[in-house]
């Protein structure tokens, strides 16, 4: 998978991927037929009784959706809305809708929903059918008057009022559809969303695909390291400097975490893993006295492992307030909080 992703995110199509072109054409045809079926009403989209904001990406893997959802939830709550969060629960074993708490296990509900529940303090529900998960959340929490859907840009069965598409610094990669490239849908799909967010340098091909669409830059500001399993215990960068460090990252772009650590002035051994990787203690068994650094997303999966000294680096998204104003203009056109 690492070999494939390295070629997906090259700026030009690698000749090594040419044999995948027929499969990419088939994928494009099936995706187009599915979109046409929903547009013509052959497949029905379900409308929920509250506005829905979908935060998603056109590329496979993570691009920073979870920090963006947390920022949106906080900003909207500050403007009088009462949000709830819906997620598919990728990697979890439970298919039926169910609530998520900070004490839930990633094996059951997925890693990102656990992080969302712990950080937001809002109602979070997961389910492979996001429509059913949304309805279950609203029934259990009738005070909720807005749903944020973490991922689901391609889940057309759920009717949405607002779509926000996010790209990280890798942009659209080589611009090709799966499996020839990283795109789930053609790049022109961005013309149908209401806002673009770039978690890193903007991709000019994306901007050219939707020249009139508002776009916003997102930065992830690191917080203070806290001890895995003991969040009340804190650690400064200076206390880690000079020690033998192992940086572990199982996110969409592990390099993003490694670059953050470099910007903090830390020297470390990088250990990239695939997105949503399920860790074992053996994989993280480093010599005594050596230290593990990890993301919060990885921490929710490693909390129950018997590891040595491990520290977690939280990050917080920062975006221009104009994004909220654009979303509120759309939302208030349907229903005031």
Short mmCIF file of C-alpha atoms in Angstrom, two decimals:
data_model
loop_
_atom_site.label_atom_id
_atom_site.label_comp_id
_atom_site.label_asym_id
_atom_site.label_seq_id
_atom_site.Cartn_x
_atom_site.Cartn_y
_atom_site.Cartn_z
CA UNK A 1 0.00 0.00 0.00
CA UNK A 2 2.86 2.39 0.79
CA UNK A 3 4.34 1.69 -2.67
CA UNK A 4 1.00 2.46 -4.30
CA UNK A 5 0.37 5.66 -2.33
CA UNK A 6 3.83 6.98 -3.13
CA UNK A 7 2.95 6.77 -6.82
CA UNK A 8 -0.60 8.04 -6.38
CA UNK A 9 0.66 11.24 -4.83
CA UNK A 10 3.34 11.92 -7.40
CA UNK A 11 2.43 14.92 -9.55
CA UNK A 12 2.63 12.87 -12.74
CA UNK A 13 1.16 9.50 -13.55
CA UNK A 14 3.77 6.80 -12.96
CA UNK A 15 4.23 4.32 -15.85
CA UNK A 16 4.21 1.57 -13.20
CA UNK A 17 0.48 2.27 -12.71
CA UNK A 18 -0.53 2.07 -16.38
CA UNK A 19 -1.77 -1.56 -16.08
CA UNK A 20 -4.42 -0.28 -13.63
CA UNK A 21 -5.98 2.05 -16.21
CA UNK A 22 -8.78 -0.38 -17.28
CA UNK A 23 -9.83 -0.83 -13.64
CA UNK A 24 -9.82 2.94 -13.17
CA UNK A 25 -12.10 3.37 -16.19
CA UNK A 26 -14.48 0.75 -14.79
CA UNK A 27 -14.45 2.50 -11.40
CA UNK A 28 -15.21 5.83 -13.11
CA UNK A 29 -18.15 4.30 -14.97
CA UNK A 30 -19.65 2.72 -11.86
CA UNK A 31 -19.19 5.91 -9.83
CA UNK A 32 -20.85 7.98 -12.57
CA UNK A 33 -23.79 5.58 -12.79
CA UNK A 34 -24.26 5.71 -9.03
CA UNK A 35 -24.27 9.52 -8.99
CA UNK A 36 -26.71 9.54 -11.92
CA UNK A 37 -29.02 7.11 -10.08
CA UNK A 38 -29.28 9.47 -7.11
CA UNK A 39 -29.60 12.56 -9.29
CA UNK A 40 -32.47 11.02 -11.29
CA UNK A 41 -34.17 9.60 -8.21
CA UNK A 42 -33.64 5.95 -9.13
CA UNK A 43 -31.94 5.66 -5.75
CA UNK A 44 -33.53 7.73 -3.00
CA UNK A 45 -31.73 10.11 -0.68
CA UNK A 46 -33.16 10.30 2.83
CA UNK A 47 -33.89 13.67 4.45
CA UNK A 48 -33.36 14.09 8.19
CA UNK A 49 -35.39 16.63 10.21
CA UNK A 50 -32.33 18.80 10.97
CA UNK A 51 -29.67 20.36 8.71
CA UNK A 52 -26.72 18.15 7.81
CA UNK A 53 -23.13 19.23 7.14
CA UNK A 54 -20.91 16.63 5.49
CA UNK A 55 -17.16 16.98 5.86
CA UNK A 56 -15.31 14.72 3.47
CA UNK A 57 -12.56 14.34 0.94
CA UNK A 58 -12.24 13.15 -2.63
CA UNK A 59 -9.05 11.23 -1.91
CA UNK A 60 -8.73 7.96 -0.02
CA UNK A 61 -7.28 8.11 3.47
CA UNK A 62 -7.25 10.90 5.98
CA UNK A 63 -6.75 14.55 5.13
CA UNK A 64 -7.58 16.20 8.46
CA UNK A 65 -11.34 15.69 8.60
CA UNK A 66 -11.49 14.94 12.33
CA UNK A 67 -9.79 18.18 13.51
CA UNK A 68 -11.96 20.09 11.05
CA UNK A 69 -15.15 18.50 12.40
CA UNK A 70 -14.08 19.36 15.95
CA UNK A 71 -13.43 22.98 14.96
CA UNK A 72 -16.79 23.24 13.17
CA UNK A 73 -18.63 21.70 16.13
CA UNK A 74 -17.09 24.17 18.56
CA UNK A 75 -17.63 27.16 16.28
CA UNK A 76 -21.27 26.26 15.54
CA UNK A 77 -22.02 25.59 19.21
CA UNK A 78 -20.62 29.03 19.96
CA UNK A 79 -23.14 30.51 17.51
CA UNK A 80 -26.16 28.91 19.20
CA UNK A 81 -26.46 25.60 17.38
CA UNK A 82 -26.56 22.27 19.22
CA UNK A 83 -24.56 19.86 17.03
CA UNK A 84 -24.33 16.10 17.06
CA UNK A 85 -21.76 14.05 15.15
CA UNK A 86 -22.32 11.02 12.93
CA UNK A 87 -19.60 8.74 11.59
CA UNK A 88 -19.41 5.43 9.81
CA UNK A 89 -17.05 4.12 12.47
CA UNK A 90 -14.41 2.89 10.04
CA UNK A 91 -12.51 -0.07 11.45
CA UNK A 92 -15.15 -0.82 14.09
CA UNK A 93 -16.91 -4.16 14.33
CA UNK A 94 -20.42 -2.83 15.04
CA UNK A 95 -22.63 -2.26 12.00
CA UNK A 96 -25.80 -1.12 13.80
CA UNK A 97 -26.17 2.47 15.05
CA UNK A 98 -24.81 3.02 18.53
CA UNK A 99 -23.59 5.88 20.70
CA UNK A 100 -19.90 6.49 21.30
CA UNK A 101 -18.32 7.59 24.55
CA UNK A 102 -14.72 8.43 25.38
CA UNK A 103 -14.51 5.02 27.06
CA UNK A 104 -15.58 3.08 23.95
CA UNK A 105 -13.07 0.80 22.27
CA UNK A 106 -11.82 1.56 18.74
CA UNK A 107 -12.26 -2.12 17.92
CA UNK A 108 -16.02 -1.66 18.31
CA UNK A 109 -16.68 1.83 16.96
CA UNK A 110 -13.50 2.94 15.15
CA UNK A 111 -10.67 5.21 16.24
CA UNK A 112 -11.89 8.60 14.99
CA UNK A 113 -15.34 8.43 16.68
CA UNK A 114 -13.68 7.73 20.05
CA UNK A 115 -11.46 10.76 19.56
CA UNK A 116 -14.45 12.89 18.49
CA UNK A 117 -16.42 11.86 21.57
CA UNK A 118 -13.51 12.53 23.92
CA UNK A 119 -12.59 15.91 22.47
CA UNK A 120 -16.01 17.36 21.61
CA UNK A 121 -18.19 16.35 24.54
CA UNK A 122 -21.07 16.17 22.03
CA UNK A 123 -23.36 13.26 21.15
CA UNK A 124 -21.50 10.98 18.71
CA UNK A 125 -23.14 8.03 16.99
CA UNK A 126 -21.72 5.56 14.50
CA UNK A 127 -23.25 3.18 12.00
CA UNK A 128 -22.53 1.90 8.53
CA UNK A 129 -25.87 3.39 7.50
CA UNK A 130 -25.36 7.07 8.35
CA UNK A 131 -29.05 7.80 7.84
CA UNK A 132 -29.97 5.26 10.52
CA UNK A 133 -27.19 6.54 12.79
CA UNK A 134 -28.45 10.11 12.39
CA UNK A 135 -32.02 9.15 13.19
CA UNK A 136 -30.92 7.16 16.24
CA UNK A 137 -28.87 10.12 17.50
CA UNK A 138 -31.78 12.53 17.07
CA UNK A 139 -34.16 10.18 18.86
CA UNK A 140 -31.76 9.76 21.77
CA UNK A 141 -30.79 13.45 21.89
CA UNK A 142 -33.80 15.55 20.84
CA UNK A 143 -31.98 18.78 21.74
CA UNK A 144 -29.62 18.30 18.77
CA UNK A 145 -30.62 20.55 15.87
CA UNK A 146 -27.66 20.05 13.51
CA UNK A 147 -25.69 17.00 12.38
CA UNK A 148 -22.04 16.98 11.39
CA UNK A 149 -21.11 13.96 9.31
CA UNK A 150 -17.46 12.98 9.64
CA UNK A 151 -16.69 11.69 6.13
CA UNK A 152 -19.52 10.60 3.85
CA UNK A 153 -19.05 12.86 0.84
CA UNK A 154 -19.88 9.83 -1.32
CA UNK A 155 -22.68 8.56 0.98
CA UNK A 156 -25.44 10.00 -1.21
CA UNK A 157 -28.20 8.17 0.62
CA UNK A 158 -27.92 10.89 3.29
CA UNK A 159 -29.28 14.18 1.97
CA UNK A 160 -27.07 17.06 3.02
CA UNK A 161 -27.45 20.84 3.21
CA UNK A 162 -23.75 21.68 3.14
CA UNK A 163 -20.68 19.88 1.84
CA UNK A 164 -17.14 20.83 2.89
CA UNK A 165 -14.30 19.12 1.01
CA UNK A 166 -10.84 18.97 2.56
CA UNK A 167 -7.46 18.27 0.95
CA UNK A 168 -4.15 17.91 2.75
CA UNK A 169 -0.76 18.96 1.42
CA UNK A 170 -0.70 16.03 -1.00
CA UNK A 171 -3.63 17.57 -2.86
CA UNK A 172 -5.28 15.45 -5.54
CA UNK A 173 -2.13 13.42 -6.19
CA UNK A 174 -1.82 12.43 -9.82
CA UNK A 175 -5.45 13.45 -10.39
CA UNK A 176 -6.61 9.95 -11.39
CA UNK A 177 -9.43 7.81 -10.05
CA UNK A 178 -8.93 4.62 -8.07
CA UNK A 179 -6.94 2.44 -8.43
CA UNK A 180 -4.85 4.44 -10.89
CA UNK A 181 -4.82 7.39 -8.47
CA UNK A 182 -6.17 8.39 -5.05
CA UNK A 183 -9.46 10.00 -6.15
CA UNK A 184 -12.82 8.48 -5.18
CA UNK A 185 -14.62 10.79 -7.61
CA UNK A 186 -13.51 13.02 -10.50
CA UNK A 187 -11.91 16.28 -9.49
CA UNK A 188 -14.83 18.20 -10.99
CA UNK A 189 -16.92 16.96 -8.05
CA UNK A 190 -15.58 19.88 -6.01
CA UNK A 191 -17.80 22.23 -8.00
CA UNK A 192 -20.79 20.80 -6.12
CA UNK A 193 -19.49 21.47 -2.59
CA UNK A 194 -19.99 24.73 -0.71
CA UNK A 195 -16.46 25.21 0.64
CA UNK A 196 -12.92 23.93 0.14
CA UNK A 197 -10.45 23.53 2.99
CA UNK A 198 -6.72 23.01 2.45
CA UNK A 199 -4.82 21.39 5.29
CA UNK A 200 -1.49 22.42 3.81
CA UNK A 201 -0.47 24.09 0.57
CA UNK A 202 -3.41 24.54 -1.87
CA UNK A 203 -3.44 22.30 -4.93
CA UNK A 204 -3.84 24.59 -7.94
CA UNK A 205 -5.51 21.83 -9.95
CA UNK A 206 -8.26 21.69 -7.33
CA UNK A 207 -8.61 25.46 -7.42
CA UNK A 208 -8.84 25.42 -11.22
CA UNK A 209 -11.56 22.77 -11.03
CA UNK A 210 -13.78 25.16 -9.01
CA UNK A 211 -12.47 28.69 -9.54
CA UNK A 212 -15.47 30.43 -7.97
CA UNK A 213 -15.62 28.26 -4.85
CA UNK A 214 -14.47 29.83 -1.56
CA UNK A 215 -11.40 28.12 -0.11
CA UNK A 216 -9.89 28.33 3.35
CA UNK A 217 -6.54 27.37 4.84
CA UNK A 218 -6.42 25.15 7.91
CA UNK A 219 -3.44 24.88 10.23
CA UNK A 220 -2.97 22.32 12.97
CA UNK A 221 -1.35 23.83 16.04
CA UNK A 222 0.35 21.34 18.37
CA UNK A 223 -0.49 21.41 22.05
CA UNK A 224 1.45 20.00 25.00
CA UNK A 225 2.51 16.35 25.10
CA UNK A 226 0.57 14.24 27.57
CA UNK A 227 1.33 10.74 28.87
CA UNK A 228 -0.48 7.89 27.16
CA UNK A 229 -3.18 6.69 29.56
CA UNK A 230 -2.44 9.55 31.99
CA UNK A 231 -3.56 12.74 30.25
CA UNK A 232 -3.09 14.81 33.40
CA UNK A 233 0.68 14.23 33.18
CA UNK A 234 2.34 16.71 30.80
CA UNK A 235 5.73 16.93 29.15
CA UNK A 236 7.54 19.76 27.37
CA UNK A 237 9.49 19.51 24.14
CA UNK A 238 12.64 20.48 26.04
CA UNK A 239 12.22 17.44 28.32
CA UNK A 240 12.16 15.15 25.27
CA UNK A 241 15.09 16.71 23.46
CA UNK A 242 18.22 14.56 23.49
CA UNK A 243 16.36 11.33 24.24
CA UNK A 244 16.01 8.39 21.87
CA UNK A 245 12.56 9.01 20.32
CA UNK A 246 10.34 6.85 18.11
CA UNK A 247 7.57 8.69 16.24
CA UNK A 248 4.58 6.48 15.41
CA UNK A 249 1.85 7.59 13.01
CA UNK A 250 -1.02 5.60 11.50
CA UNK A 251 -2.85 8.46 9.79
CA UNK A 252 -3.58 9.34 6.17
CA UNK A 253 -0.26 11.17 5.78
CA UNK A 254 2.19 10.10 8.52
CA UNK A 255 4.68 12.61 7.17
CA UNK A 256 2.44 15.39 8.44
CA UNK A 257 3.02 14.26 12.04
CA UNK A 258 6.73 13.80 11.45
CA UNK A 259 7.04 17.32 10.01
CA UNK A 260 5.29 18.74 13.07
CA UNK A 261 7.80 17.04 15.35
CA UNK A 262 10.67 18.36 13.24
CA UNK A 263 9.24 21.87 13.52
CA UNK A 264 9.30 21.41 17.30
CA UNK A 265 13.03 20.70 17.02
CA UNK A 266 12.87 17.00 17.90
CA UNK A 267 15.08 14.29 16.40
CA UNK A 268 13.40 10.87 16.14
CA UNK A 269 13.12 7.59 14.27
CA UNK A 270 9.96 7.67 12.10
CA UNK A 271 7.62 4.66 12.06
CA UNK A 272 4.85 5.25 9.47
CA UNK A 273 1.83 2.93 9.44
CA UNK A 274 -1.26 2.78 7.26
CA UNK A 275 -4.31 4.84 8.14
CA UNK A 276 -6.44 3.24 10.92
CA UNK A 277 -3.69 0.69 11.63
CA UNK A 278 -4.51 -1.69 14.48
CA UNK A 279 -1.39 -1.77 16.62
CA UNK A 280 0.02 -4.65 18.62
CA UNK A 281 2.37 -4.28 21.58
CA UNK A 282 5.08 -6.17 19.68
CA UNK A 283 5.12 -3.54 16.93
CA UNK A 284 5.87 -0.84 19.49
CA UNK A 285 8.29 -2.82 21.68
CA UNK A 286 11.30 -0.52 21.68
CA UNK A 287 14.32 -0.86 24.00
CA UNK A 288 13.95 0.24 27.61
CA UNK A 289 14.52 3.93 28.13
CA UNK A 290 13.45 4.87 24.62
CA UNK A 291 10.32 6.98 24.14
CA UNK A 292 7.31 6.69 21.83
CA UNK A 293 5.61 9.78 20.40
CA UNK A 294 2.20 9.42 18.73
CA UNK A 295 -0.89 11.23 17.49
CA UNK A 296 -4.15 11.34 19.43
CA UNK A 297 -5.76 9.16 16.78
CA UNK A 298 -3.13 6.49 17.43
CA UNK A 299 -3.39 6.97 21.17
CA UNK A 300 -7.02 5.80 21.35
CA UNK A 301 -5.89 2.48 19.82
CA UNK A 302 -2.80 2.13 22.00
CA UNK A 303 -4.27 3.09 25.38
CA UNK A 304 -4.84 -0.54 26.36
CA UNK A 305 -1.48 -1.83 25.15
CA UNK A 306 1.31 -2.50 27.60
CA UNK A 307 3.85 -0.03 26.25
CA UNK A 308 6.85 1.71 27.69
CA UNK A 309 7.07 5.46 28.01
CA UNK A 310 4.74 7.03 25.44
CA UNK A 311 3.62 10.61 24.91
CA UNK A 312 0.74 11.93 22.85
CA UNK A 313 0.76 15.18 20.87
CA UNK A 314 -2.70 16.76 20.50
CA UNK A 315 -3.35 19.23 17.71
CA UNK A 316 -6.04 21.85 17.28
CA UNK A 317 -7.35 23.16 13.99
CA UNK A 318 -7.36 26.87 13.22
CA UNK A 319 -9.41 28.25 10.33
CA UNK A 320 -10.65 31.67 9.22
CA UNK A 321 -13.97 32.65 10.87
CA UNK A 322 -15.30 33.48 7.39
CA UNK A 323 -15.89 29.75 6.84
CA UNK A 324 -18.49 29.69 9.61
CA UNK A 325 -20.20 32.76 8.18
CA UNK A 326 -20.57 31.03 4.80
CA UNK A 327 -22.02 27.90 6.42
CA UNK A 328 -24.35 29.89 8.68
CA UNK A 329 -25.76 31.75 5.69
CA UNK A 330 -26.78 28.43 4.17
CA UNK A 331 -28.01 26.89 7.43
CA UNK A 332 -30.06 29.88 8.48
CA UNK A 333 -31.82 29.73 5.15
CA UNK A 334 -33.34 26.42 6.23
CA UNK A 335 -33.78 26.54 9.98
CA UNK A 336 -32.66 28.91 12.71
CA UNK A 337 -31.20 27.45 15.91
#
